[in-house]
Amino acid sequence: MRTVLLLLLTASPSLAQDRNVSGGPLRADQSCYDVLRYGLRIAVDPAQKRIDGVLTMRARRVADGERIALDLDPALALSAVTVDGAAVAAERAGGRFTVPVAAATGSEFAVEVAYGGVPREARNPPWDGGFTWSQTKAGAAWIATSCQGEGADLWWPCKDHPSDKPDGFELWCTVPAGLVCASNGVQQGEPVRDAGAGTVTWHWRTDLPIANYNVALNIAPYVELADTFECVDGTKMPVRFFVLPESSKRAKACMPQFLDHIRAFEELLGPYPFRREKYGLAETPHLGMEHQTIIAYGNGFRDEQYDWLHNHELAHEWWGNLVTCRDWKDMWIHEGFGTYMQPLYRERRFGRKAYDDEVAKYRLMNRSPVAPREVRNSHEIYFTGGGGNDIYYKGSAVLHQLRWQMGDERFFAFLRRMCYPDAAAAKTTDGSAVRFVDTDEVVKLASEVAGEDLAWFFEVYVRQPALPRLTEQREGGVLRLAWQVAGELPFALAVPVRVGAEEVRVEMPGGKGEVQVGDRDVVVDPRRQLLVQRSGGRR
């Protein structure tokens, strides 16, 4: 998702109540069908800040029911709905509408929805999403969509739940002549110009599974920087940067670094997941978002050595777009794992101190579980219970701690298998490696790779908010350590101790451990690497 800023922690309650949300408990009229594919024909009018579109959804009935539900923001009006070509009456309540579908279980059907209006304008993109209607310095239209928290129904009708990805998406976007629309997947042919109407239509298509919120419009008088990147499996992947003309020189200077981010992540995690289509980037008037194959980037191309924003959004091509939580309660799998790629990249390129410095920046809140067991919608996981910082920073810190517990060899094997469960999956380019996961599956795989049950580790660190305390007692040349955990949960995290000039690892079976220290100087956790409650309240 978008990179986290402290700004999100002070989101106005009134804004929160007014916004749409994504996900939450599935209703029967949502769970009764599986989306196969969407196609969207949309016209964007910057002068009126208006959109008009026709959405076609192909789906399969998976359970009995008389009606199915779709979502569309109340700001947009429905004008016609058909099911398998026959007009039907939609029943609408707020941001959701239902239509009758007579298809038998197991059969496919098609729904077409014509709609339009003035879409919700993003008030603080990408955290408070919608359409961003901006202008370049030269006064040209510069438009972007961002909608992860609210859902894609802010600008097109859909089944707005993270558990149902279409197998593909096709877009025809009509804009005023002189503007470029950059979107997901592969461009289909040359843009079609209508001289009489003064418009141009851009056609994009992805045949890989994609989350609704990752579908994006990026519209501006872009220039394109093109390249080819050879992935670790030998695939020659198209690289397409869509940037404002005034940014092209800086963007070109940053391109080698951005491609190096891909190289490092491939070495750590396996091949770039969507290499058969493209690695793309669009310069946007907001900070950023992980829109699949067309990263939204608004960080100014300022740093040719390490651009943290690009690094984070690119990481989501693996953590979020390849490996996707089926419910927002497990959003830390997107954000914590994605954030952790930043210190890992810095370690690979600049050394261990750069890694440690990155982790040391984290400020944790510890007010609510990183991974609650109960269903959450996008607003609840991101803004309630203390805010969204912890799904980023505490999630990343948990992985830093897991690395210490497992050791590097097993930990990096775990990361790679989280992305690609086996060698066969890593070779695929047809989208079959894209999958849903939850925290229980993270625990299961980590335990399998570690060769020990690590449920105790995750129970303390992600299922409840309080950090453990570590007590120490030195007596008779022996240092005794003990974990104190909320609810007396079992906890056996090993502890690093520097004894004299040597650092030793003290195992903590049953939450207790000891080491002979004699009269030597002793420092527990000398590099302050443990995720523990310290004096002052922060880890």
XYZ file of C-alpha atoms in Angstrom:
539
model
C 0.000 0.000 0.000
C 0.911 3.630 0.184
C 3.858 4.309 2.411
C 2.866 5.264 5.915
C 3.269 8.739 7.353
C 2.459 9.985 10.817
C -0.201 12.069 9.121
C -2.492 9.063 8.933
C -2.540 8.775 12.694
C -4.352 12.071 13.034
C -7.061 11.379 10.468
C -10.202 13.296 11.327
C -13.025 11.093 12.704
C -15.500 13.003 10.546
C -13.489 12.191 7.426
C -13.262 8.569 8.510
C -17.033 8.321 8.935
C -17.627 9.901 5.512
C -15.317 7.633 3.570
C -16.159 4.384 1.861
C -14.450 1.271 3.117
C -13.320 -1.928 1.446
C -13.855 -5.468 2.656
C -15.486 -6.483 5.908
C -17.776 -9.497 6.403
C -18.924 -11.002 3.099
C -22.674 -10.962 2.597
C -24.430 -13.936 1.012
C -25.130 -11.908 -2.138
C -21.378 -11.262 -2.445
C -20.046 -14.718 -1.592
C -22.440 -16.417 -4.019
C -20.346 -15.484 -7.065
C -16.731 -15.357 -8.184
C -15.544 -12.586 -10.487
C -13.684 -13.850 -13.554
C -12.942 -10.670 -15.451
C -13.772 -6.982 -15.669
C -13.794 -4.726 -18.717
C -14.170 -0.974 -18.359
C -14.809 1.670 -21.010
C -14.441 5.068 -19.390
C -14.337 8.660 -20.608
C -12.579 11.220 -18.418
C -13.447 14.916 -18.769
C -10.894 17.029 -16.864
C -12.759 20.296 -17.531
C -15.916 19.024 -15.820
C -14.111 16.649 -13.456
C -16.534 14.040 -14.680
C -16.366 10.404 -15.708
C -18.787 8.241 -17.709
C -18.312 4.536 -18.093
C -19.627 1.110 -18.915
C -18.389 -1.753 -16.771
C -18.735 -5.363 -17.895
C -18.219 -8.141 -15.352
C -18.007 -11.822 -16.175
C -18.567 -14.026 -13.154
C -19.418 -17.556 -12.088
C -22.218 -18.460 -9.709
C -20.759 -20.527 -6.833
C -23.795 -20.706 -4.529
C -27.545 -20.384 -4.825
C -29.204 -17.010 -4.526
C -31.614 -14.704 -6.293
C -29.531 -11.512 -6.382
C -25.887 -10.468 -6.410
C -24.408 -7.319 -4.891
C -21.929 -4.859 -6.354
C -20.509 -1.630 -4.983
C -20.464 1.873 -6.450
C -19.828 5.115 -4.608
C -23.015 7.155 -4.061
C -21.422 10.096 -5.876
C -21.878 8.172 -9.145
C -25.257 7.463 -10.739
C -26.401 4.216 -12.328
C -28.054 4.676 -15.706
C -28.605 1.103 -16.937
C -27.870 -2.479 -15.868
C -28.138 -5.665 -17.924
C -27.593 -9.317 -17.012
C -26.670 -11.538 -19.964
C -27.911 -8.804 -22.281
C -31.345 -8.336 -20.689
C -32.208 -5.118 -18.868
C -32.790 -5.533 -15.122
C -33.788 -3.247 -12.286
C -31.105 -2.498 -9.740
C -31.978 -1.957 -6.088
C -29.589 0.566 -4.600
C -28.868 1.477 -1.012
C -26.000 3.892 -0.444
C -22.795 2.555 -1.953
C -24.163 -0.903 -2.798
C -26.657 -2.161 -5.365
C -28.096 -5.584 -6.104
C -29.385 -7.106 -9.323
C -31.295 -10.339 -10.009
C -29.216 -13.142 -11.515
C -30.956 -16.385 -12.484
C -27.782 -18.267 -13.439
C -27.531 -21.767 -11.978
C -24.731 -22.649 -9.605
C -21.606 -23.433 -11.599
C -22.625 -21.401 -14.640
C -21.205 -18.108 -15.877
C -23.049 -14.842 -16.404
C -22.276 -11.276 -17.499
C -23.370 -8.018 -15.904
C -23.061 -4.670 -17.687
C -23.393 -1.411 -15.755
C -23.580 2.049 -17.315
C -22.826 4.834 -14.850
C -21.342 8.298 -14.526
C -21.004 11.525 -12.632
C -18.490 13.567 -10.697
C -16.405 11.075 -8.705
C -15.249 11.671 -5.201
C -12.178 13.892 -5.162
C -9.222 12.686 -3.128
C -8.827 14.961 -0.115
C -5.486 13.618 1.047
C -4.259 11.117 -1.539
C -3.403 8.356 -1.282
C -4.602 8.017 2.339
C -7.970 9.604 1.634
C -8.494 8.465 -1.925
C -10.465 9.151 -5.056
C -9.646 11.208 -8.144
C -6.808 13.711 -8.004
C -7.422 16.511 -10.537
C -4.167 18.382 -10.758
C -2.233 20.355 -13.357
C 1.324 20.382 -14.596
C 3.407 23.543 -14.392
C 2.400 24.214 -17.987
C -1.287 24.010 -17.080
C -2.062 20.618 -18.628
C -4.346 18.115 -16.889
C -2.567 15.729 -14.521
C -4.948 13.125 -13.119
C -4.549 10.032 -10.953
C -6.731 7.586 -9.055
C -5.982 6.141 -5.613
C -8.470 4.018 -3.724
C -6.978 1.224 -1.632
C -8.650 2.230 1.607
C -12.005 3.049 0.074
C -12.069 0.489 -2.729
C -12.224 0.715 -6.511
C -15.958 1.394 -6.301
C -14.960 5.038 -5.841
C -14.767 5.158 -9.633
C -16.089 1.904 -11.154
C -18.683 -0.716 -10.141
C -17.167 -3.860 -8.651
C -17.330 -6.472 -5.954
C -15.297 -4.542 -3.423
C -13.675 -7.221 -1.308
C -9.986 -8.259 -1.156
C -10.888 -11.971 -1.340
C -12.065 -11.821 -4.951
C -9.539 -10.882 -7.613
C -10.536 -11.025 -11.260
C -8.284 -13.130 -13.474
C -7.770 -10.100 -15.664
C -8.887 -6.577 -16.475
C -9.313 -4.645 -19.713
C -9.492 -0.861 -19.926
C -10.448 1.577 -22.672
C -9.869 5.124 -21.433
C -10.877 8.152 -23.514
C -9.223 11.481 -22.667
C -8.706 14.835 -24.410
C -6.209 14.755 -27.253
C -2.671 15.465 -26.112
C -3.006 13.411 -22.934
C -1.652 9.939 -22.269
C -3.374 7.320 -20.115
C -0.924 4.889 -18.494
C -2.462 1.862 -16.840
C -2.001 -1.767 -15.875
C -0.748 -4.597 -18.027
C 0.068 -4.325 -21.718
C -0.925 -1.530 -24.088
C -3.075 -2.864 -26.922
C -2.089 -1.254 -30.200
C -1.779 2.449 -30.835
C -4.167 4.948 -29.222
C -7.270 5.659 -31.299
C -7.736 9.333 -32.114
C -11.071 10.999 -32.802
C -10.239 14.315 -34.436
C -13.876 15.412 -34.482
C -14.353 14.876 -30.759
C -10.816 15.988 -29.906
C -10.172 12.813 -27.909
C -7.861 9.837 -27.828
C -8.633 6.368 -26.457
C -5.962 4.258 -24.789
C -6.439 0.504 -24.507
C -4.727 -1.534 -21.766
C -5.144 -5.189 -20.814
C -3.840 -7.485 -18.100
C -4.401 -11.227 -18.198
C -3.021 -11.748 -14.698
C -5.002 -11.686 -11.429
C -5.241 -8.162 -10.050
C -6.743 -6.608 -6.932
C -9.468 -4.054 -7.698
C -7.662 -1.199 -5.931
C -4.587 -1.791 -8.101
C -6.419 -0.811 -11.274
C -5.304 2.750 -11.963
C -5.744 5.712 -14.256
C -2.700 7.936 -14.707
C -3.408 10.760 -17.148
C -1.025 13.549 -18.177
C 0.994 14.784 -21.177
C 3.501 12.075 -20.312
C 6.720 11.301 -22.119
C 7.801 7.690 -22.004
C 11.184 6.297 -20.970
C 11.516 2.719 -22.214
C 14.048 0.023 -21.426
C 14.342 -3.746 -21.131
C 15.244 -5.607 -17.949
C 16.492 -9.185 -17.876
C 14.888 -10.979 -14.940
C 16.641 -13.685 -12.967
C 14.924 -16.377 -15.026
C 16.102 -14.818 -18.300
C 12.791 -13.158 -19.201
C 13.301 -9.934 -21.153
C 10.817 -7.644 -19.446
C 9.586 -4.323 -20.882
C 10.259 -1.287 -18.692
C 7.998 1.730 -19.215
C 8.254 4.976 -17.225
C 5.557 7.588 -17.859
C 6.832 10.913 -16.544
C 6.123 14.610 -16.979
C 8.347 16.232 -19.611
C 10.093 18.364 -16.997
C 10.945 15.245 -14.970
C 12.434 13.147 -17.754
C 16.083 14.008 -17.081
C 15.832 13.242 -13.361
C 13.768 10.116 -13.986
C 16.323 8.800 -16.462
C 19.082 9.358 -13.898
C 17.120 7.361 -11.291
C 16.200 4.501 -13.598
C 19.380 2.433 -12.946
C 18.714 2.586 -9.200
C 15.066 1.626 -9.643
C 16.048 -1.343 -11.801
C 18.566 -2.308 -9.138
C 15.690 -2.489 -6.661
C 14.124 -5.121 -8.911
C 17.396 -7.026 -9.121
C 17.841 -7.075 -5.336
C 14.260 -8.170 -4.700
C 14.498 -10.921 -7.299
C 17.648 -12.210 -5.617
C 15.878 -12.228 -2.254
C 12.361 -13.319 -3.208
C 12.334 -14.804 -6.694
C 11.372 -13.381 -10.083
C 9.393 -10.194 -10.556
C 5.857 -11.636 -10.535
C 4.408 -9.813 -13.546
C 7.389 -9.976 -15.888
C 5.423 -11.223 -18.871
C 3.591 -7.861 -18.955
C 5.840 -5.051 -17.732
C 7.479 -3.154 -14.927
C 5.891 0.251 -15.188
C 5.919 3.544 -13.313
C 3.722 6.620 -13.668
C 4.602 9.963 -12.138
C 1.638 11.091 -10.048
C 0.557 14.244 -8.185
C 0.299 12.178 -4.973
C 3.057 10.328 -3.133
C 2.667 6.736 -4.261
C 0.805 3.435 -4.490
C 1.593 -0.116 -5.601
C -0.685 -0.244 -8.622
C 0.218 -3.543 -10.292
C 2.717 -3.117 -13.167
C 2.249 0.686 -13.077
C 3.550 1.973 -9.740
C 2.243 5.404 -8.796
C 5.299 7.495 -7.970
C 5.343 11.078 -6.705
C 8.643 11.402 -4.849
C 10.339 13.732 -7.280
C 13.231 11.539 -8.533
C 15.428 13.356 -6.023
C 17.785 10.648 -4.800
C 19.835 8.665 -7.289
C 21.266 6.424 -4.550
C 18.256 5.322 -2.488
C 14.650 6.279 -3.189
C 12.697 4.797 -0.290
C 9.298 5.498 -1.857
C 9.999 3.545 -5.019
C 11.611 0.767 -2.990
C 8.503 0.395 -0.861
C 5.951 0.498 -3.660
C 7.982 -1.930 -5.789
C 8.153 -4.354 -2.832
C 4.363 -4.590 -3.029
C 4.594 -6.305 -6.406
C 5.602 -9.320 -4.297
C 3.972 -8.426 -0.938
C 0.405 -7.450 -1.813
C 0.126 -8.111 -5.536
C 1.677 -11.595 -5.742
C 0.940 -12.603 -2.139
C -2.375 -11.054 -1.108
C -4.310 -11.065 2.151
C -7.828 -12.399 1.661
C -9.103 -10.170 4.468
C -7.802 -6.775 5.590
C -7.153 -8.146 9.076
C -3.943 -9.579 7.612
C -2.859 -6.368 5.898
C 0.463 -6.497 7.748
C 1.495 -9.170 5.222
C 1.397 -6.407 2.611
C 2.751 -3.563 4.671
C 5.074 -5.164 7.229
C 6.771 -7.444 4.710
C 6.882 -4.586 2.189
C 8.451 -2.215 4.715
C 11.028 -4.826 5.711
C 12.371 -4.904 2.141
C 13.742 -1.398 2.714
C 16.305 -2.370 5.389
C 17.074 -5.563 3.468
C 17.848 -3.581 0.331
C 19.992 -1.112 2.249
C 21.892 -3.971 3.862
C 22.659 -5.553 0.485
C 23.874 -2.333 -1.061
C 25.272 -0.307 1.845
C 26.104 -2.781 4.629
C 24.708 -3.972 7.939
C 24.870 -0.569 9.603
C 22.505 0.844 6.989
C 20.102 -2.020 7.792
C 20.332 -1.379 11.535
C 19.874 2.366 11.044
C 16.694 1.747 9.040
C 15.183 -0.571 11.666
C 16.145 1.864 14.432
C 13.859 4.512 12.895
C 10.703 2.549 13.708
C 8.338 4.067 16.228
C 5.767 1.572 17.493
C 2.394 2.150 19.129
C 1.491 -1.329 20.458
C -2.158 -0.396 20.992
C -3.832 -3.125 18.966
C -2.803 -6.448 17.433
C -0.906 -6.252 14.162
C -2.916 -9.273 12.964
C -6.269 -9.518 14.751
C -8.195 -12.748 14.258
C -11.497 -10.988 13.654
C -12.596 -9.756 10.224
C -11.603 -6.144 9.559
C -12.494 -3.716 6.837
C -9.880 -1.369 5.401
C -10.739 1.510 7.713
C -10.724 -0.618 10.857
C -7.278 -2.114 10.224
C -5.743 1.140 9.105
C -7.190 3.844 11.339
C -8.750 2.348 14.475
C -7.056 0.999 17.581
C -4.047 3.286 17.377
C -3.588 3.823 13.673
C -1.809 2.122 10.837
C 1.823 2.621 11.866
C 2.152 -0.810 13.427
C 1.106 -2.812 10.373
C 4.121 -1.165 8.721
C 6.799 -0.661 11.338
C 5.923 -3.241 13.962
C 5.241 -5.747 11.189
C 8.709 -5.080 9.807
C 10.246 -5.242 13.283
C 8.587 -8.628 13.820
C 10.313 -9.929 10.691
C 13.603 -8.467 11.889
C 13.073 -10.427 15.101
C 12.047 -13.575 13.248
C 15.310 -13.400 11.313
C 17.201 -13.406 14.611
C 15.226 -16.388 15.895
C 15.439 -18.481 12.715
C 18.912 -17.541 11.521
C 19.652 -16.098 8.104
C 19.632 -19.282 6.037
C 16.207 -20.435 7.189
C 14.725 -16.964 7.357
C 15.550 -16.091 3.759
C 14.296 -19.493 2.640
C 11.050 -18.634 4.441
C 10.726 -15.280 2.627
C 11.289 -16.900 -0.743
C 8.785 -19.681 -0.077
C 6.227 -17.127 1.087
C 6.400 -15.685 -2.425
C 6.938 -18.901 -4.363
C 6.129 -22.108 -2.452
C 8.310 -24.204 -4.761
C 10.616 -23.980 -7.782
C 7.785 -24.716 -10.190
C 5.792 -21.730 -8.947
C 8.794 -19.438 -9.431
C 8.960 -20.425 -13.103
C 5.361 -19.539 -13.893
C 4.391 -16.364 -15.748
C 0.685 -17.088 -16.254
C -0.501 -15.674 -12.922
C -0.965 -19.081 -11.286
C 1.578 -18.146 -8.593
C -0.642 -15.281 -7.403
C -2.344 -16.446 -4.212
C -4.178 -15.460 -1.073
C -2.601 -15.915 2.348
C -3.390 -15.201 5.971
C -1.398 -14.985 9.185
C -2.055 -18.615 10.107
C -0.352 -19.634 6.865
C 2.600 -17.372 7.690
C 2.934 -19.124 11.058
C 2.663 -22.568 9.479
C 5.327 -21.907 6.852
C 7.731 -20.209 9.257
C 7.428 -23.171 11.623
C 7.979 -25.650 8.800
C 11.103 -23.889 7.571
C 12.436 -23.325 11.108
C 11.904 -26.951 12.073
C 10.071 -25.902 15.253
C 6.618 -24.647 16.168
C 6.828 -20.844 16.167
C 3.197 -20.215 17.100
C 4.381 -18.760 20.434
C 6.427 -16.126 18.573
C 3.542 -14.845 16.477
C 1.006 -15.116 19.293
C 2.967 -12.565 21.293
C 4.100 -10.285 18.505
C 1.118 -10.032 16.134
C -1.958 -11.503 17.859
C -1.898 -9.145 20.858
C -0.402 -5.674 21.226
C 1.806 -5.664 24.343
C 5.536 -6.159 23.891
C 7.271 -8.629 26.207
C 9.584 -7.491 29.003
C 12.965 -9.036 29.715
C 14.229 -9.265 33.277
C 17.823 -9.974 34.249
C 19.474 -10.984 37.495
C 23.179 -11.489 38.098
C 24.279 -13.609 41.036
C 27.347 -15.696 41.755
C 28.844 -15.273 38.294
C 25.591 -16.361 36.602
C 23.303 -14.131 34.575
C 19.688 -15.267 34.688
C 17.179 -13.970 32.164
C 13.398 -14.336 32.084
C 10.614 -13.182 29.790
C 7.511 -11.518 31.209
C 4.598 -11.585 28.771
C 1.056 -10.230 28.969
C -1.387 -12.985 29.855
C 1.562 -15.229 30.762
C 1.791 -16.404 27.156
C 4.645 -18.792 26.436
C 7.639 -17.061 24.856
C 11.079 -18.449 24.093
C 12.910 -15.831 22.048
C 16.693 -16.230 22.288
C 18.609 -13.303 23.785
C 21.976 -11.893 22.637
C 24.376 -11.091 25.479
C 27.847 -9.600 25.267
C 30.079 -11.210 27.864
C 33.401 -9.442 27.918
C 34.404 -9.085 24.260
C 32.274 -12.016 23.079
C 28.611 -11.990 22.068
C 26.715 -15.163 22.928
C 23.217 -16.371 22.132
C 21.256 -17.393 25.210
C 18.444 -19.816 24.424
C 15.286 -19.309 26.482
C 13.316 -22.569 26.744
C 10.238 -22.021 28.869
C 10.963 -18.287 28.780
C 14.079 -18.553 30.958
C 17.786 -18.852 30.349
C 21.140 -18.360 32.012
C 24.789 -17.950 31.107
C 28.029 -18.130 33.084
C 29.606 -14.680 33.077
C 32.014 -14.744 35.992
C 33.232 -11.257 36.770
C 33.286 -10.079 33.158
C 31.373 -7.048 31.904
C 27.936 -7.969 30.635
C 25.562 -6.182 28.252
C 22.194 -7.749 27.453
C 20.991 -7.076 23.918
C 24.084 -4.982 23.113
C 22.829 -3.853 19.679
C 19.293 -3.202 20.969
C 17.943 -5.615 18.392
C 15.224 -7.222 20.503
C 11.601 -6.212 20.095
C 10.886 -5.662 23.785
C 9.284 -3.125 26.065
C 11.950 -0.781 27.350
C 11.961 2.059 29.807
C 10.274 5.036 28.204
C 7.595 2.844 26.653
C 9.075 2.162 23.220
C 10.963 -0.866 22.084
